[in-house]
Amino acid sequence: MDQVQDIVSKDRAMLARFEERVQAGDAVEPRDWMPEAYRKHLIRQISQHAHSEVIGMQPEGNWITRAPSLRAKQILLAKIQDEGGHGLYLYSAAETLGITRTEMIGQLHTGKAKYSNIFNYPTLTWADIGAIGWLVDGAAIVNQVSLQRTSYAPYSRAMVRICKEESFHQRQGYEIMAKMMKGTAEQKEMAQDAMNRWWWPSLMMFGPHDSDSPHAADAFRWKIKRHTNDELRQKFIDKTVPQAELIGLTVPDPDLKWNDEKGGYDHGEINWDEFKQVINGNGPCNKQRLQHHKQVHDNGAWVREAAEAYKARTNNQSSN
Amino acid sequence: MTQQEALFKYILRLGDNALIHSHRLSEWCSNAPFLEEDLALTNLALDMIGRAQALLQYAGSVEGKGRTEDTLAYRRSERQYYNNLLVELPNTDFAYTIARLLFVSAFEKEYYAALQNSADSTLAAIAAKTLKEIKYHFAHAHDWVVRLGMGTEESKQRVQNAVNDWWMYTSELFEMDETDEQLVKDGIVPDLKALYPAWLQAVTDTLKAASLDVPVSGYMQTGSRKGIHTEHLGHLLSEMQYLQRAYPDAEW
Ligand SMILES: [Fe+2]
Ligand SMILES: [Fe+2]
Ligand SMILES: [Fe+2]
């Protein structure tokens, strides 16, 4: 009995010290003591982020073989490769918390781990490649800049590295849109149509209002999160609307209006029902994306097994 | 055929090989056996797109009719393409993709080393840059062929099948026509036949290191020097050229 009590009060002291440290702005390293709930929260968040980078390769990959110029193909391919690289850093960051990549991929396949909802929308025309770079990477940057100062050091280091590349992506996407808006009538129509389809899902990327966000309180107390979903969304809107206007795109929100008093835009109500539907697996591409990932993983099993077997064999030889 | 016409047609062959091989490799994006390999195959594809750009741009300037690298890539039909049949074949599986990479990179390693000495300074410069990339491509192919050959029973069988099935496309790499003869004479391009022994040695060394059999050469496929391809190229081009063909007035 005494022993149990001891452990409990020791834990409580550790927790108090941990929270004090984090409040003071200290970074948490993998070897430091951390509460189990903090570790779990981060594993969920970082692995979800890693899976998003990887699943996001599919909708953009859909246009590699149809890119309309050699330069466009090169930029797109390099961009998708960057996203895969982000997936790798993030898987490594999550692994410092005591979970393996294989386990994380397993959780993705069972549906326990999620990925960003945005990638459950289809890329239907070349303009969608512009819209993804500009809007989706643009929204990701706002979120990720804020995460550069997140309390868990490996995650924050990954964000610093990733953010540099994301701003390239955002510019390249905007360049595609700008070029199309200077092009033929058909190109303009394609660009506006992509804007119409990607605008609202991009706003949903920031998640529900914080009052409806299930893990928000812990995340703030532990300084994993530093800005509310609504704050970040507002930042994105304020930065993006003038960019749209500059190239002649219309934001598909009749309620969008500059609000002098708050120094930002007011916007119309987001369709949270659609958001919930997509999260619950009913988006246009949920099944396709997951199935693709599983199928590729299964098809590649013999290659991974061969590499493992070869490694084991050569390790044996060198130790003999 | 004038010297200019011969050079134009010859550079198209080089550019088309890079472009079509890169297309096949880029199809692995988000389809590779694991993430690191996804990035590696994409890297190879990126090298090859860069090379295709440089070569097709040069072809356009040699031709002198104002065609850019993009018009040459996106507005020619299958009978006007001169890449080797090997690079247009569908990826099939990872073993086939790797076997092809071995055959092609072992060839290009010798080829671009020789092309560095071209009397044409543009080709010599492109060759020098390309050679650095090819060395990495060959190392990647070699390492995988060995891993697969010495991995599991299944991987050994698969890579052996791939090597056997696509062996019949390898002698086309060394085929020479009147454009070759004309340009070899002036020291602009290497004699392909002279590269064959070094190629065979490199491929044999890799297959032996992987404890795989070297196929016995039998009937060999041919056609690309005359622009006669497999059925696969037409599908590849209709996908690749779709936007350029559907919106001919648009710039992207
Ligand atoms: Fe990313
Ligand atoms: Fe991201
Ligand atoms: Fe990105």
Coordinates of C-alpha atoms and ligand atoms in Angstrom, one line a residue:
Chain A
M1 CA 0.0 0.0 0.0
D2 CA 2.7 2.5 1.0
Q3 CA 4.6 1.6 -2.1
V4 CA 1.7 2.4 -4.4
Q5 CA 1.1 5.7 -2.6
D6 CA 4.7 6.4 -3.0
I7 CA 4.6 5.9 -6.8
V8 CA 1.5 8.0 -7.1
S9 CA 2.9 11.0 -5.2
K10 CA 6.2 10.6 -7.1
D11 CA 4.3 10.7 -10.4
R12 CA 2.4 13.7 -9.3
A13 CA 5.6 15.6 -8.4
M14 CA 7.0 14.7 -11.8
L15 CA 3.9 15.8 -13.6
A16 CA 4.0 19.1 -11.7
R17 CA 7.6 19.7 -12.7
F18 CA 6.9 18.7 -16.3
E19 CA 4.1 21.2 -16.6
E20 CA 6.1 23.9 -14.9
R21 CA 8.9 23.4 -17.4
V22 CA 6.6 23.4 -20.4
Q23 CA 4.9 26.5 -19.1
A24 CA 8.3 28.2 -18.9
G25 CA 8.8 27.5 -22.5
D26 CA 11.3 24.6 -22.2
A27 CA 11.6 22.2 -25.0
V28 CA 10.9 18.5 -24.3
E29 CA 13.5 16.0 -25.6
P30 CA 12.8 12.3 -26.2
R31 CA 14.8 11.2 -23.1
D32 CA 13.0 13.6 -20.7
W33 CA 10.2 12.3 -18.5
M34 CA 6.8 13.1 -19.9
P35 CA 3.2 12.2 -18.9
E36 CA 1.7 9.2 -20.7
A37 CA -1.1 11.4 -22.0
Y38 CA 1.3 13.8 -23.5
R39 CA 3.2 11.0 -25.3
K40 CA -0.1 9.6 -26.6
H41 CA -1.3 13.0 -27.8
L42 CA 1.9 13.6 -29.7
I43 CA 2.0 10.1 -31.3
R44 CA -1.6 10.7 -32.5
Q45 CA -0.8 14.1 -33.8
I46 CA 2.6 13.5 -35.4
S47 CA 1.6 10.2 -37.0
Q48 CA -1.5 11.8 -38.4
H49 CA 0.6 14.5 -39.8
A50 CA 3.0 12.0 -41.3
H51 CA 0.2 10.0 -42.8
S52 CA -1.2 13.2 -44.3
E53 CA 2.0 13.9 -46.1
V54 CA 2.1 10.4 -47.5
I55 CA -1.6 10.1 -48.5
G56 CA -1.3 13.6 -50.0
M57 CA 1.1 12.2 -52.6
Q58 CA -1.8 10.4 -54.2
P59 CA -4.0 13.2 -55.4
E60 CA -1.0 15.1 -56.7
G61 CA 0.6 12.0 -58.1
N62 CA -2.6 11.7 -60.1
W63 CA -1.3 14.4 -62.5
I64 CA 2.4 13.6 -62.8
T65 CA 2.1 11.7 -66.1
R66 CA -0.3 14.4 -67.5
A67 CA 1.6 17.5 -66.4
P68 CA 1.4 20.0 -69.4
S69 CA 5.1 20.9 -69.7
L70 CA 8.4 19.4 -68.8
R71 CA 9.0 22.1 -66.4
A72 CA 5.6 21.6 -64.8
K73 CA 6.3 17.9 -64.5
Q74 CA 9.6 18.5 -62.9
I75 CA 8.2 20.9 -60.3
L76 CA 5.3 18.7 -59.5
L77 CA 7.4 15.6 -59.1
A78 CA 9.9 17.4 -56.9
K79 CA 7.1 18.8 -54.8
I80 CA 5.5 15.4 -54.2
Q81 CA 9.0 14.0 -53.4
D82 CA 9.3 16.8 -50.8
E83 CA 6.0 15.7 -49.3
G84 CA 7.3 12.1 -49.0
G85 CA 10.4 13.5 -47.3
H86 CA 8.2 15.3 -44.8
G87 CA 6.5 12.0 -44.2
L88 CA 9.9 10.5 -43.4
Y89 CA 11.0 13.2 -40.9
L90 CA 7.6 13.0 -39.2
Y91 CA 7.7 9.2 -38.9
S92 CA 11.1 9.6 -37.4
A93 CA 9.9 12.2 -35.0
A94 CA 7.0 10.0 -33.9
E95 CA 9.4 7.0 -33.5
T96 CA 11.3 9.0 -30.8
L97 CA 8.1 8.5 -28.7
G98 CA 8.4 4.7 -28.8
I99 CA 6.3 3.6 -31.7
T100 CA 7.5 2.1 -35.0
R101 CA 6.7 3.1 -38.5
T102 CA 5.2 -0.4 -39.1
E103 CA 2.9 0.1 -36.2
M104 CA 1.9 3.5 -37.4
I105 CA 1.1 2.2 -40.9
G106 CA -0.9 -0.6 -39.2
Q107 CA -3.0 2.0 -37.4
L108 CA -3.5 3.9 -40.6
H109 CA -4.8 0.7 -42.3
T110 CA -7.2 -0.2 -39.4
G111 CA -8.5 3.3 -39.4
K112 CA -7.3 4.0 -35.9
A113 CA -4.9 6.7 -37.2
K114 CA -6.3 9.4 -39.4
Y115 CA -4.9 11.7 -42.0
S116 CA -5.9 15.1 -43.2
N117 CA -9.4 15.2 -44.6
I118 CA -8.4 17.4 -47.5
F119 CA -6.8 14.5 -49.3
N120 CA -10.2 12.8 -49.5
Y121 CA -11.1 15.2 -52.3
P122 CA -10.3 14.4 -55.9
T123 CA -7.9 16.2 -58.3
L124 CA -10.1 16.6 -61.4
T125 CA -8.2 19.0 -63.6
W126 CA -4.7 20.5 -63.8
A127 CA -5.9 23.6 -62.0
D128 CA -6.4 21.4 -58.9
I129 CA -2.6 21.0 -58.8
G130 CA -2.4 24.8 -58.6
A131 CA -5.1 25.0 -56.0
I132 CA -3.6 22.3 -53.8
G133 CA -0.2 24.0 -53.8
W134 CA -1.6 27.4 -53.2
L135 CA -4.5 26.7 -50.8
V136 CA -3.7 23.4 -49.2
D137 CA 0.0 24.0 -48.7
G138 CA -0.9 27.6 -47.9
A139 CA -3.2 26.4 -45.1
A140 CA -0.6 23.8 -43.9
I141 CA 2.0 26.5 -43.6
V142 CA -0.1 28.6 -41.3
N143 CA -0.6 25.6 -39.1
Q144 CA 3.0 24.5 -39.3
V145 CA 4.5 27.9 -38.6
S146 CA 2.6 27.9 -35.4
L147 CA 3.9 24.3 -34.6
Q148 CA 7.6 25.4 -35.0
R149 CA 7.4 26.4 -31.4
T150 CA 5.6 23.3 -30.2
S151 CA 6.9 21.9 -26.9
Y152 CA 8.2 18.6 -28.2
A153 CA 11.6 19.3 -29.7
P154 CA 11.8 16.7 -32.4
Y155 CA 8.4 17.7 -33.7
S156 CA 9.3 21.4 -33.7
R157 CA 12.7 20.7 -35.4
A158 CA 10.8 18.7 -38.1
M159 CA 8.4 21.7 -38.6
V160 CA 11.2 24.2 -39.0
R161 CA 12.7 22.1 -41.8
I162 CA 9.4 21.4 -43.4
C163 CA 8.1 25.0 -43.4
K164 CA 10.9 26.2 -45.7
E165 CA 9.8 23.7 -48.4
E166 CA 6.1 24.3 -47.9
S167 CA 6.5 28.0 -48.8
F168 CA 8.0 27.0 -52.1
H169 CA 5.1 24.7 -52.8
Q170 CA 2.7 27.5 -52.0
R171 CA 4.4 29.9 -54.4
Q172 CA 4.5 27.2 -57.2
G173 CA 0.8 26.5 -56.8
Y174 CA 0.0 30.1 -56.9
E175 CA 2.1 30.5 -60.0
I176 CA 0.0 27.8 -61.8
M177 CA -3.2 29.6 -60.9
A178 CA -1.8 32.9 -61.9
K179 CA -0.7 31.6 -65.3
M180 CA -4.0 30.0 -65.9
M181 CA -5.9 33.2 -65.0
K182 CA -3.8 34.9 -67.7
G183 CA -4.5 32.2 -70.2
T184 CA -7.4 31.1 -72.4
A185 CA -11.1 31.3 -71.4
E186 CA -11.0 27.5 -70.8
Q187 CA -8.0 27.9 -68.5
K188 CA -9.7 30.6 -66.5
E189 CA -12.8 28.5 -66.1
M190 CA -10.7 25.6 -64.9
A191 CA -8.9 27.8 -62.4
Q192 CA -12.1 29.3 -61.0
D193 CA -13.7 25.8 -60.8
A194 CA -10.7 24.5 -58.8
M195 CA -11.0 27.5 -56.5
N196 CA -14.7 26.8 -56.0
R197 CA -14.1 23.2 -55.1
W198 CA -10.9 23.6 -52.8
W199 CA -11.7 26.8 -50.9
W200 CA -14.1 25.4 -48.3
P201 CA -12.2 22.1 -47.7
S202 CA -9.1 24.2 -47.2
L203 CA -10.8 26.2 -44.5
M204 CA -11.9 22.9 -42.9
M205 CA -8.3 21.9 -42.7
F206 CA -7.9 23.9 -39.5
G207 CA -10.4 21.7 -37.8
P208 CA -13.7 22.5 -35.9
H209 CA -14.2 25.6 -33.7
D210 CA -12.0 25.1 -30.6
S211 CA -15.1 24.7 -28.5
D212 CA -15.9 21.5 -30.5
S213 CA -12.3 20.3 -30.6
P214 CA -11.9 17.2 -28.4
H215 CA -8.2 17.4 -27.4
A216 CA -7.8 21.2 -27.4
A217 CA -7.4 21.8 -23.6
D218 CA -4.5 19.4 -23.0
A219 CA -2.8 20.5 -26.2
F220 CA -2.8 24.1 -25.0
R221 CA -1.7 23.3 -21.4
W222 CA 1.3 21.3 -22.7
K223 CA 2.1 23.9 -25.4
I224 CA 1.7 21.4 -28.1
K225 CA -0.7 23.9 -29.6
R226 CA -0.2 27.6 -29.4
H227 CA -3.1 29.1 -31.4
T228 CA -6.7 28.2 -31.7
N229 CA -8.1 26.6 -34.9
D230 CA -10.2 29.7 -35.5
E231 CA -7.2 32.0 -35.1
L232 CA -5.2 30.1 -37.6
R233 CA -8.1 29.9 -40.0
Q234 CA -8.5 33.7 -39.8
K235 CA -4.8 34.1 -40.5
F236 CA -5.1 32.0 -43.6
I237 CA -8.2 33.8 -44.9
D238 CA -6.7 37.2 -44.4
K239 CA -3.5 36.2 -46.2
T240 CA -5.2 34.4 -49.1
V241 CA -8.2 36.5 -50.1
P242 CA -6.0 39.4 -51.5
Q243 CA -3.9 36.8 -53.4
A244 CA -7.1 35.5 -55.0
E245 CA -8.2 39.0 -55.9
L246 CA -4.9 39.9 -57.4
I247 CA -5.2 37.3 -60.1
G248 CA -8.9 37.7 -60.6
L249 CA -10.3 34.7 -58.8
T250 CA -13.5 34.9 -56.9
V251 CA -13.7 33.5 -53.4
P252 CA -16.8 31.3 -53.4
D253 CA -18.3 32.8 -50.3
P254 CA -21.0 35.5 -50.7
D255 CA -20.7 36.4 -47.0
L256 CA -17.0 37.2 -47.2
K257 CA -16.5 40.8 -46.1
W258 CA -13.7 42.9 -44.8
N259 CA -14.3 43.9 -41.2
D260 CA -12.4 47.1 -40.4
E261 CA -13.0 46.8 -36.7
K262 CA -11.3 43.4 -36.3
G263 CA -8.8 44.1 -39.1
G264 CA -9.7 40.8 -40.9
Y265 CA -12.3 39.2 -43.0
D266 CA -15.7 37.9 -41.8
H267 CA -16.6 34.7 -43.6
G268 CA -19.7 32.6 -44.2
E269 CA -20.6 29.5 -42.1
I270 CA -18.5 26.4 -42.8
N271 CA -20.5 23.3 -43.7
W272 CA -19.6 21.2 -40.6
D273 CA -21.9 18.4 -41.7
E274 CA -19.7 17.8 -44.8
F275 CA -16.6 17.9 -42.5
K276 CA -18.1 15.2 -40.3
Q277 CA -19.2 13.1 -43.2
V278 CA -15.7 13.2 -44.7
I279 CA -14.0 12.4 -41.3
N280 CA -16.4 9.5 -40.9
G281 CA -15.3 8.0 -44.2
N282 CA -17.9 9.3 -46.6
G283 CA -15.7 11.8 -48.5
P284 CA -15.4 11.3 -52.3
C285 CA -12.0 9.5 -52.0
N286 CA -11.7 8.0 -48.5
K287 CA -11.9 4.4 -49.6
Q288 CA -9.8 4.9 -52.7
R289 CA -6.9 6.6 -50.8
L290 CA -6.8 4.0 -48.0
Q291 CA -7.2 1.1 -50.4
H292 CA -4.4 2.4 -52.6
H293 CA -2.1 2.7 -49.6
K294 CA -2.9 -0.8 -48.5
Q295 CA -2.6 -2.3 -51.9
V296 CA 0.8 -0.7 -52.6
H297 CA 2.0 -1.8 -49.1
D298 CA 0.9 -5.4 -49.8
N299 CA 2.4 -5.4 -53.4
G300 CA 5.7 -4.2 -52.0
A301 CA 5.8 -6.8 -49.2
W302 CA 8.0 -9.2 -51.2
V303 CA 10.5 -6.4 -51.9
R304 CA 10.8 -5.4 -48.2
E305 CA 11.1 -9.1 -47.2
A306 CA 13.9 -9.6 -49.8
A307 CA 15.7 -6.5 -48.4
E308 CA 15.4 -7.8 -44.8
A309 CA 16.5 -11.3 -45.8
Y310 CA 19.5 -9.9 -47.6
K311 CA 20.4 -7.7 -44.7
A312 CA 20.2 -10.6 -42.3
R313 CA 22.4 -12.7 -44.5
T314 CA 25.1 -10.1 -45.0
N315 CA 25.0 -9.3 -41.2
N316 CA 25.6 -13.0 -40.5
Q317 CA 28.4 -13.1 -42.9
S318 CA 30.2 -10.1 -41.5
S319 CA 29.8 -11.4 -37.9
N320 CA 31.2 -14.9 -38.8
Chain B
M1 CA 20.6 13.2 -95.1
T2 CA 22.4 16.4 -94.2
Q3 CA 24.6 16.5 -91.1
Q4 CA 22.0 18.8 -89.5
E5 CA 19.2 16.4 -90.1
A6 CA 21.2 13.5 -88.8
L7 CA 22.2 15.3 -85.7
F8 CA 18.6 16.4 -85.1
K9 CA 17.2 12.9 -85.4
Y10 CA 20.0 11.5 -83.3
I11 CA 19.5 14.0 -80.4
L12 CA 15.8 13.2 -80.5
R13 CA 16.7 9.5 -79.8
L14 CA 18.7 10.5 -76.7
G15 CA 16.0 12.9 -75.5
D16 CA 13.2 10.4 -76.0
N17 CA 15.0 7.7 -74.1
A18 CA 15.4 10.0 -71.1
L19 CA 11.8 11.3 -71.4
I20 CA 10.1 8.0 -71.7
H21 CA 12.2 6.2 -69.1
S22 CA 11.5 9.1 -66.7
H23 CA 7.8 8.7 -67.4
R24 CA 7.8 5.1 -66.4
L25 CA 9.9 5.8 -63.3
S26 CA 7.6 8.6 -62.3
E27 CA 4.7 6.2 -62.3
W28 CA 6.2 4.7 -59.1
C29 CA 5.4 7.9 -57.2
S30 CA 3.2 6.9 -54.3
N31 CA 3.4 3.3 -55.6
A32 CA 6.8 2.1 -54.4
P33 CA 7.3 -0.8 -51.9
F34 CA 8.4 1.7 -49.2
L35 CA 8.7 5.4 -48.8
E36 CA 12.5 5.7 -49.1
E37 CA 12.4 3.8 -52.4
D38 CA 9.5 6.0 -53.6
L39 CA 11.8 9.0 -53.2
A40 CA 14.7 7.2 -54.8
L41 CA 12.8 6.3 -58.0
T42 CA 11.4 9.8 -58.2
N43 CA 15.0 11.1 -58.0
L44 CA 16.0 9.0 -61.0
A45 CA 12.9 10.3 -62.9
L46 CA 13.8 13.8 -62.0
D47 CA 17.4 13.4 -63.3
M48 CA 16.0 12.0 -66.6
I49 CA 13.4 14.8 -67.1
G50 CA 16.2 17.3 -66.7
R51 CA 18.3 15.4 -69.2
A52 CA 15.3 15.2 -71.6
Q53 CA 14.8 19.0 -71.3
A54 CA 18.4 19.8 -72.2
L55 CA 18.5 17.4 -75.1
L56 CA 15.2 18.2 -76.6
Q57 CA 15.9 21.9 -76.3
Y58 CA 19.2 21.3 -78.1
A59 CA 17.4 19.2 -80.8
G60 CA 15.0 22.1 -81.4
S61 CA 17.9 24.5 -81.8
V62 CA 19.7 22.2 -84.2
E63 CA 16.5 21.8 -86.3
G64 CA 16.1 25.6 -86.3
K65 CA 12.4 25.7 -86.9
G66 CA 11.5 27.2 -83.6
R67 CA 10.3 24.0 -81.9
T68 CA 10.9 24.0 -78.1
E69 CA 11.6 21.1 -75.8
D70 CA 7.8 21.1 -75.0
T71 CA 6.7 21.1 -78.6
L72 CA 9.0 18.2 -79.3
A73 CA 7.8 16.3 -76.2
Y74 CA 4.1 17.0 -76.5
R75 CA 3.3 17.4 -80.2
R76 CA 5.0 14.5 -81.8
S77 CA 3.2 11.2 -82.5
E78 CA 4.4 7.7 -81.7
R79 CA 5.9 7.2 -85.2
Q80 CA 8.1 10.2 -84.6
Y81 CA 9.5 9.0 -81.4
Y82 CA 12.9 7.2 -81.4
N83 CA 13.4 5.9 -77.8
N84 CA 14.4 2.3 -77.4
L85 CA 11.5 -0.1 -76.9
L86 CA 12.9 -1.2 -73.6
V87 CA 12.1 2.1 -71.8
E88 CA 8.5 2.3 -72.9
L89 CA 7.5 -1.2 -71.6
P90 CA 5.1 -1.0 -68.6
N91 CA 6.7 -1.2 -65.2
T92 CA 5.1 -4.6 -64.6
D93 CA 6.6 -4.9 -61.1
F94 CA 9.5 -3.7 -59.1
A95 CA 11.8 -6.5 -60.4
Y96 CA 11.1 -5.5 -64.0
T97 CA 11.7 -1.9 -63.3
I98 CA 15.0 -2.6 -61.6
A99 CA 16.1 -5.1 -64.4
R100 CA 15.4 -2.4 -66.9
L101 CA 17.3 0.2 -64.9
L102 CA 20.3 -2.2 -64.8
F103 CA 20.3 -2.7 -68.5
V104 CA 19.8 0.9 -69.4
S105 CA 22.2 2.4 -66.8
A106 CA 24.9 -0.1 -67.6
F107 CA 24.6 1.1 -71.2
E108 CA 24.3 4.8 -70.5
K109 CA 27.3 4.6 -68.2
E110 CA 29.5 3.6 -71.1
Y111 CA 27.6 5.7 -73.6
Y112 CA 27.8 9.0 -71.8
A113 CA 31.4 8.4 -70.8
A114 CA 32.2 8.1 -74.5
L115 CA 30.0 11.0 -75.5
Q116 CA 32.0 13.4 -73.2
N117 CA 34.6 13.3 -76.0
S118 CA 32.1 14.5 -78.6
A119 CA 33.3 17.0 -81.2
D120 CA 30.0 18.7 -80.5
S121 CA 30.6 20.8 -77.3
T122 CA 26.9 20.9 -76.3
L123 CA 26.6 17.2 -76.4
A124 CA 29.9 16.8 -74.5
A125 CA 28.7 19.1 -71.8
I126 CA 25.4 17.3 -71.4
A127 CA 27.3 14.0 -71.3
A128 CA 29.6 15.2 -68.5
K129 CA 26.6 16.2 -66.3
T130 CA 24.6 13.1 -67.1
L131 CA 27.5 10.8 -66.4
K132 CA 27.5 11.8 -62.7
E133 CA 23.8 11.0 -62.4
I134 CA 24.1 7.7 -64.3
K135 CA 26.8 6.4 -61.9
Y136 CA 24.2 6.7 -59.2
H137 CA 21.5 5.1 -61.3
F138 CA 23.7 2.1 -62.0
A139 CA 24.7 1.7 -58.3
H140 CA 21.0 1.8 -57.4
A141 CA 20.1 -0.9 -59.9
H142 CA 23.1 -3.0 -59.1
D143 CA 22.4 -2.9 -55.3
W144 CA 18.8 -3.9 -55.9
V145 CA 19.5 -6.7 -58.3
V146 CA 21.9 -8.2 -55.7
R147 CA 19.4 -7.7 -52.9
L148 CA 16.6 -9.3 -54.9
G149 CA 18.8 -12.1 -56.2
M150 CA 20.2 -12.9 -52.7
G151 CA 17.0 -12.1 -50.8
T152 CA 14.2 -14.6 -50.7
E153 CA 13.3 -17.5 -53.1
E154 CA 10.4 -15.3 -54.4
S155 CA 12.5 -12.2 -55.1
K156 CA 15.2 -14.3 -56.8
Q157 CA 12.6 -15.9 -59.1
R158 CA 11.0 -12.5 -59.9
V159 CA 14.2 -10.7 -60.8
Q160 CA 15.4 -13.7 -62.8
N161 CA 12.1 -13.7 -64.8
A162 CA 12.4 -10.0 -65.4
V163 CA 16.0 -10.3 -66.6
N164 CA 15.0 -13.2 -68.9
D165 CA 11.9 -11.5 -70.3
W166 CA 13.5 -8.2 -71.1
W167 CA 16.8 -9.5 -72.4
M168 CA 15.4 -9.5 -75.9
Y169 CA 15.1 -5.7 -75.8
T170 CA 18.8 -5.1 -75.0
S171 CA 20.5 -5.4 -78.3
E172 CA 18.4 -2.5 -79.7
L173 CA 20.5 -0.2 -77.4
F174 CA 23.5 -0.9 -79.6
E175 CA 21.8 -0.7 -83.0
M176 CA 23.2 1.7 -85.4
D177 CA 21.6 3.2 -88.5
E178 CA 22.7 5.7 -91.2
T179 CA 22.5 8.7 -88.7
D180 CA 25.0 6.9 -86.4
E181 CA 27.4 6.2 -89.2
Q182 CA 27.4 9.7 -90.5
L183 CA 28.0 11.2 -87.0
V184 CA 30.5 8.6 -85.9
K185 CA 32.6 9.5 -88.8
D186 CA 32.9 13.1 -87.7
G187 CA 33.6 12.2 -84.1
I188 CA 30.3 13.6 -82.8
V189 CA 28.9 10.4 -81.3
P190 CA 30.4 7.1 -80.2
D191 CA 30.3 3.8 -82.0
L192 CA 27.7 1.9 -80.2
K193 CA 28.9 -1.5 -81.2
A194 CA 32.2 -0.8 -79.4
L195 CA 30.4 -0.3 -76.1
Y196 CA 28.8 -3.7 -76.1
P197 CA 31.6 -5.7 -74.5
A198 CA 31.9 -3.3 -71.5
W199 CA 28.1 -3.4 -71.1
L200 CA 27.9 -7.2 -71.2
Q201 CA 30.7 -7.4 -68.7
A202 CA 29.0 -4.9 -66.2
V203 CA 25.6 -6.7 -66.5
T204 CA 27.2 -10.1 -66.1
D205 CA 29.2 -9.0 -63.1
T206 CA 26.0 -7.8 -61.4
L207 CA 24.0 -10.9 -62.3
K208 CA 26.7 -13.1 -61.0
A209 CA 27.0 -11.1 -57.8
A210 CA 23.3 -11.7 -57.4
S211 CA 23.7 -15.4 -58.2
L212 CA 21.4 -15.0 -61.2
D213 CA 21.8 -16.6 -64.6
V214 CA 22.9 -14.6 -67.6
P215 CA 20.3 -15.2 -70.3
V216 CA 21.4 -16.8 -73.6
S217 CA 20.8 -14.3 -76.3
G218 CA 18.2 -15.4 -78.9
Y219 CA 15.9 -13.4 -81.0
M220 CA 16.1 -9.7 -80.4
Q221 CA 13.4 -7.1 -80.7
T222 CA 13.9 -4.1 -82.9
G223 CA 12.1 -1.2 -84.6
S224 CA 12.6 2.1 -82.7
R225 CA 15.3 3.5 -84.9
K226 CA 12.5 3.6 -87.6
G227 CA 9.9 4.9 -85.1
I228 CA 8.2 1.5 -84.9
H229 CA 7.2 0.9 -81.3
T230 CA 5.3 -1.5 -79.0
E231 CA 1.6 -0.9 -78.5
H232 CA 2.5 0.7 -75.1
L233 CA 4.0 3.9 -76.4
G234 CA 0.7 5.2 -77.9
H235 CA -1.0 4.9 -74.6
L236 CA 1.9 6.5 -72.7
L237 CA 1.9 9.5 -75.2
S238 CA -1.9 10.0 -75.2
E239 CA -1.7 10.3 -71.4
M240 CA 1.4 12.5 -71.4
Q241 CA 0.2 14.8 -74.2
Y242 CA -3.4 15.1 -73.2
L243 CA -3.5 18.7 -72.0
Q244 CA -1.3 20.0 -74.8
R245 CA -3.4 18.3 -77.4
A246 CA -6.8 19.1 -75.9
Y247 CA -5.9 22.8 -75.4
P248 CA -3.5 23.6 -78.2
D249 CA -3.6 27.4 -77.7
A250 CA -3.0 27.3 -74.0
E251 CA 0.3 28.0 -72.2
W252 CA 0.9 26.4 -68.9
Ligands
FE1 FE 4.5 18.6 -46.7
FE2 FE 2.3 19.2 -44.4
FE3 FE 3.9 20.8 -49.4

